[in-house]
Amino acid sequence: QVRLVESGGGLAQAGGSLRLSCGASGSIFSIDAMGWYRQAPGMQRELVASITKSGITNYSDSVQGRFTISRDNAKNTVYLQMNNLKPEDTGVYYCKARSRFNEYWGQGTQVTVSS
């Protein structure tokens, strides 16, 4: 079992920055990849960025060049640095961990970007 706890959400103005953190505990040795997803009101949850155990990253087109995902294996933490925020980045951001047989989700953290 893996437990994920997100932090760092909040309110930002357009053009501003926020950094999200996702701390993992439990059976962290089983995690292959981690990622950040977001869900805007009335919309489906979508992938924002992901990072594998070896550090390979992937970004959605909408955040490419503005967001950076990274991981600190010593702290069992994944970060999402969000720069040049836009109002359309508003939503609940969820951390996900994937192992060979399971997926684990955090409780989510709200990000609101005002214009």
PDB file of C-alpha atoms in Angstrom:
ATOM      1  CA  GLN A   1       0.000   0.000   0.000  1.00  0.00           C
ATOM      2  CA  VAL A   2       1.184   3.518  -0.835  1.00  0.00           C
ATOM      3  CA  ARG A   3      -0.035   6.713   0.791  1.00  0.00           C
ATOM      4  CA  LEU A   4       0.288  10.022  -1.028  1.00  0.00           C
ATOM      5  CA  VAL A   5      -0.084  13.458   0.521  1.00  0.00           C
ATOM      6  CA  GLU A   6      -0.150  16.569  -1.649  1.00  0.00           C
ATOM      7  CA  SER A   7       0.580  20.108  -0.549  1.00  0.00           C
ATOM      8  CA  GLY A   8       1.372  23.488  -2.031  1.00  0.00           C
ATOM      9  CA  GLY A   9      -1.845  24.438  -3.755  1.00  0.00           C
ATOM     10  CA  GLY A  10      -3.468  27.805  -3.356  1.00  0.00           C
ATOM     11  CA  LEU A  11      -4.323  30.992  -5.133  1.00  0.00           C
ATOM     12  CA  ALA A  12      -2.060  32.640  -7.696  1.00  0.00           C
ATOM     13  CA  GLN A  13      -2.390  35.395 -10.239  1.00  0.00           C
ATOM     14  CA  ALA A  14      -1.970  34.777 -13.916  1.00  0.00           C
ATOM     15  CA  GLY A  15       1.720  34.756 -14.710  1.00  0.00           C
ATOM     16  CA  GLY A  16       2.603  33.665 -11.211  1.00  0.00           C
ATOM     17  CA  SER A  17       4.090  30.447  -9.860  1.00  0.00           C
ATOM     18  CA  LEU A  18       3.242  27.681  -7.442  1.00  0.00           C
ATOM     19  CA  ARG A  19       5.032  24.512  -6.440  1.00  0.00           C
ATOM     20  CA  LEU A  20       3.164  21.371  -5.524  1.00  0.00           C
ATOM     21  CA  SER A  21       4.664  18.578  -3.466  1.00  0.00           C
ATOM     22  CA  CYS A  22       3.599  14.962  -3.164  1.00  0.00           C
ATOM     23  CA  GLY A  23       5.068  12.893  -0.368  1.00  0.00           C
ATOM     24  CA  ALA A  24       4.866   9.112  -0.615  1.00  0.00           C
ATOM     25  CA  SER A  25       4.970   6.606   2.217  1.00  0.00           C
ATOM     26  CA  GLY A  26       4.361   2.891   2.580  1.00  0.00           C
ATOM     27  CA  SER A  27       5.451   0.423  -0.076  1.00  0.00           C
ATOM     28  CA  ILE A  28       7.354   3.034  -2.056  1.00  0.00           C
ATOM     29  CA  PHE A  29       9.784   0.457  -3.413  1.00  0.00           C
ATOM     30  CA  SER A  30       6.956  -0.798  -5.632  1.00  0.00           C
ATOM     31  CA  ILE A  31       6.400   2.531  -7.388  1.00  0.00           C
ATOM     32  CA  ASP A  32       7.370   2.614 -11.070  1.00  0.00           C
ATOM     33  CA  ALA A  33       6.186   6.098 -11.945  1.00  0.00           C
ATOM     34  CA  MET A  34       4.442   9.080 -10.439  1.00  0.00           C
ATOM     35  CA  GLY A  35       2.433  11.820 -11.976  1.00  0.00           C
ATOM     36  CA  TRP A  36       0.275  14.851 -11.509  1.00  0.00           C
ATOM     37  CA  TYR A  37      -3.266  15.038 -12.807  1.00  0.00           C
ATOM     38  CA  ARG A  38      -5.779  17.828 -12.607  1.00  0.00           C
ATOM     39  CA  GLN A  39      -9.520  18.103 -12.769  1.00  0.00           C
ATOM     40  CA  ALA A  40     -11.336  21.312 -13.561  1.00  0.00           C
ATOM     41  CA  PRO A  41     -15.001  21.723 -12.617  1.00  0.00           C
ATOM     42  CA  GLY A  42     -17.200  19.713 -14.960  1.00  0.00           C
ATOM     43  CA  MET A  43     -14.205  18.243 -16.754  1.00  0.00           C
ATOM     44  CA  GLN A  44     -12.509  14.877 -16.764  1.00  0.00           C
ATOM     45  CA  ARG A  45      -9.301  14.341 -14.860  1.00  0.00           C
ATOM     46  CA  GLU A  46      -6.331  14.787 -17.171  1.00  0.00           C
ATOM     47  CA  LEU A  47      -2.640  14.055 -17.043  1.00  0.00           C
ATOM     48  CA  VAL A  48      -0.436  17.078 -16.447  1.00  0.00           C
ATOM     49  CA  ALA A  49       2.996  15.514 -16.081  1.00  0.00           C
ATOM     50  CA  SER A  50       4.618  12.243 -15.133  1.00  0.00           C
ATOM     51  CA  ILE A  51       8.049  10.972 -14.190  1.00  0.00           C
ATOM     52  CA  THR A  52       9.395   7.440 -14.141  1.00  0.00           C
ATOM     53  CA  LYS A  53      11.687   5.900 -11.569  1.00  0.00           C
ATOM     54  CA  SER A  54      14.581   6.521 -13.950  1.00  0.00           C
ATOM     55  CA  GLY A  55      13.631  10.169 -14.369  1.00  0.00           C
ATOM     56  CA  ILE A  56      11.963  10.145 -17.768  1.00  0.00           C
ATOM     57  CA  THR A  57       9.380  12.911 -17.887  1.00  0.00           C
ATOM     58  CA  ASN A  58       6.257  13.498 -19.921  1.00  0.00           C
ATOM     59  CA  TYR A  59       4.080  16.609 -20.143  1.00  0.00           C
ATOM     60  CA  SER A  60       0.743  17.508 -21.591  1.00  0.00           C
ATOM     61  CA  ASP A  61       0.906  19.966 -24.467  1.00  0.00           C
ATOM     62  CA  SER A  62      -0.929  22.584 -22.419  1.00  0.00           C
ATOM     63  CA  VAL A  63       1.804  22.801 -19.769  1.00  0.00           C
ATOM     64  CA  GLN A  64       4.906  21.976 -21.792  1.00  0.00           C
ATOM     65  CA  GLY A  65       7.512  24.657 -21.210  1.00  0.00           C
ATOM     66  CA  ARG A  66       5.725  26.104 -18.171  1.00  0.00           C
ATOM     67  CA  PHE A  67       5.596  23.219 -15.687  1.00  0.00           C
ATOM     68  CA  THR A  68       8.434  21.021 -14.470  1.00  0.00           C
ATOM     69  CA  ILE A  69       8.046  17.712 -12.676  1.00  0.00           C
ATOM     70  CA  SER A  70      10.888  16.402 -10.552  1.00  0.00           C
ATOM     71  CA  ARG A  71      11.478  13.870  -7.839  1.00  0.00           C
ATOM     72  CA  ASP A  72      13.672  13.612  -4.768  1.00  0.00           C
ATOM     73  CA  ASN A  73      14.102   9.905  -4.158  1.00  0.00           C
ATOM     74  CA  ALA A  74      15.776  10.484  -0.794  1.00  0.00           C
ATOM     75  CA  LYS A  75      12.665  12.302   0.413  1.00  0.00           C
ATOM     76  CA  ASN A  76      10.191  10.105  -1.485  1.00  0.00           C
ATOM     77  CA  THR A  77       8.692  13.280  -2.865  1.00  0.00           C
ATOM     78  CA  VAL A  78       7.621  14.447  -6.294  1.00  0.00           C
ATOM     79  CA  TYR A  79       7.301  18.111  -7.130  1.00  0.00           C
ATOM     80  CA  LEU A  80       5.452  20.078  -9.764  1.00  0.00           C
ATOM     81  CA  GLN A  81       6.871  23.529 -10.374  1.00  0.00           C
ATOM     82  CA  MET A  82       4.248  25.593 -12.150  1.00  0.00           C
ATOM     83  CA  ASN A  83       5.349  28.835 -13.777  1.00  0.00           C
ATOM     84  CA  ASN A  84       3.537  31.358 -15.930  1.00  0.00           C
ATOM     85  CA  LEU A  85       0.224  30.131 -14.592  1.00  0.00           C
ATOM     86  CA  LYS A  86      -2.928  30.708 -16.586  1.00  0.00           C
ATOM     87  CA  PRO A  87      -6.572  30.799 -15.455  1.00  0.00           C
ATOM     88  CA  GLU A  88      -7.155  27.568 -17.366  1.00  0.00           C
ATOM     89  CA  ASP A  89      -4.696  25.849 -15.016  1.00  0.00           C
ATOM     90  CA  THR A  90      -7.311  26.133 -12.279  1.00  0.00           C
ATOM     91  CA  GLY A  91      -8.454  22.833 -10.834  1.00  0.00           C
ATOM     92  CA  VAL A  92      -7.834  20.177  -8.239  1.00  0.00           C
ATOM     93  CA  TYR A  93      -4.401  18.646  -8.700  1.00  0.00           C
ATOM     94  CA  TYR A  94      -3.946  15.011  -7.780  1.00  0.00           C
ATOM     95  CA  CYS A  95      -0.778  13.016  -7.326  1.00  0.00           C
ATOM     96  CA  LYS A  96      -0.758   9.451  -8.612  1.00  0.00           C
ATOM     97  CA  ALA A  97       1.679   6.635  -8.053  1.00  0.00           C
ATOM     98  CA  ARG A  98       1.749   3.579 -10.266  1.00  0.00           C
ATOM     99  CA  SER A  99       3.158   0.209  -9.356  1.00  0.00           C
ATOM    100  CA  ARG A 100       3.071  -2.958 -11.415  1.00  0.00           C
ATOM    101  CA  PHE A 101      -0.381  -3.971 -10.210  1.00  0.00           C
ATOM    102  CA  ASN A 102      -1.873  -0.917  -8.544  1.00  0.00           C
ATOM    103  CA  GLU A 103      -2.512   2.792  -8.778  1.00  0.00           C
ATOM    104  CA  TYR A 104      -2.660   5.093  -5.786  1.00  0.00           C
ATOM    105  CA  TRP A 105      -4.092   8.597  -5.578  1.00  0.00           C
ATOM    106  CA  GLY A 106      -3.651  11.461  -3.189  1.00  0.00           C
ATOM    107  CA  GLN A 107      -6.530  13.501  -1.833  1.00  0.00           C
ATOM    108  CA  GLY A 108      -5.920  16.435  -4.166  1.00  0.00           C
ATOM    109  CA  THR A 109      -4.963  20.049  -3.683  1.00  0.00           C
ATOM    110  CA  GLN A 110      -6.803  23.047  -5.114  1.00  0.00           C
ATOM    111  CA  VAL A 111      -5.041  25.431  -7.473  1.00  0.00           C
ATOM    112  CA  THR A 112      -6.855  28.609  -8.436  1.00  0.00           C
ATOM    113  CA  VAL A 113      -5.399  31.075 -10.916  1.00  0.00           C
ATOM    114  CA  SER A 114      -7.027  34.474 -11.195  1.00  0.00           C
ATOM    115  CA  SER A 115      -6.812  36.627 -14.281  1.00  0.00           C
TER     116      SER A 115
END
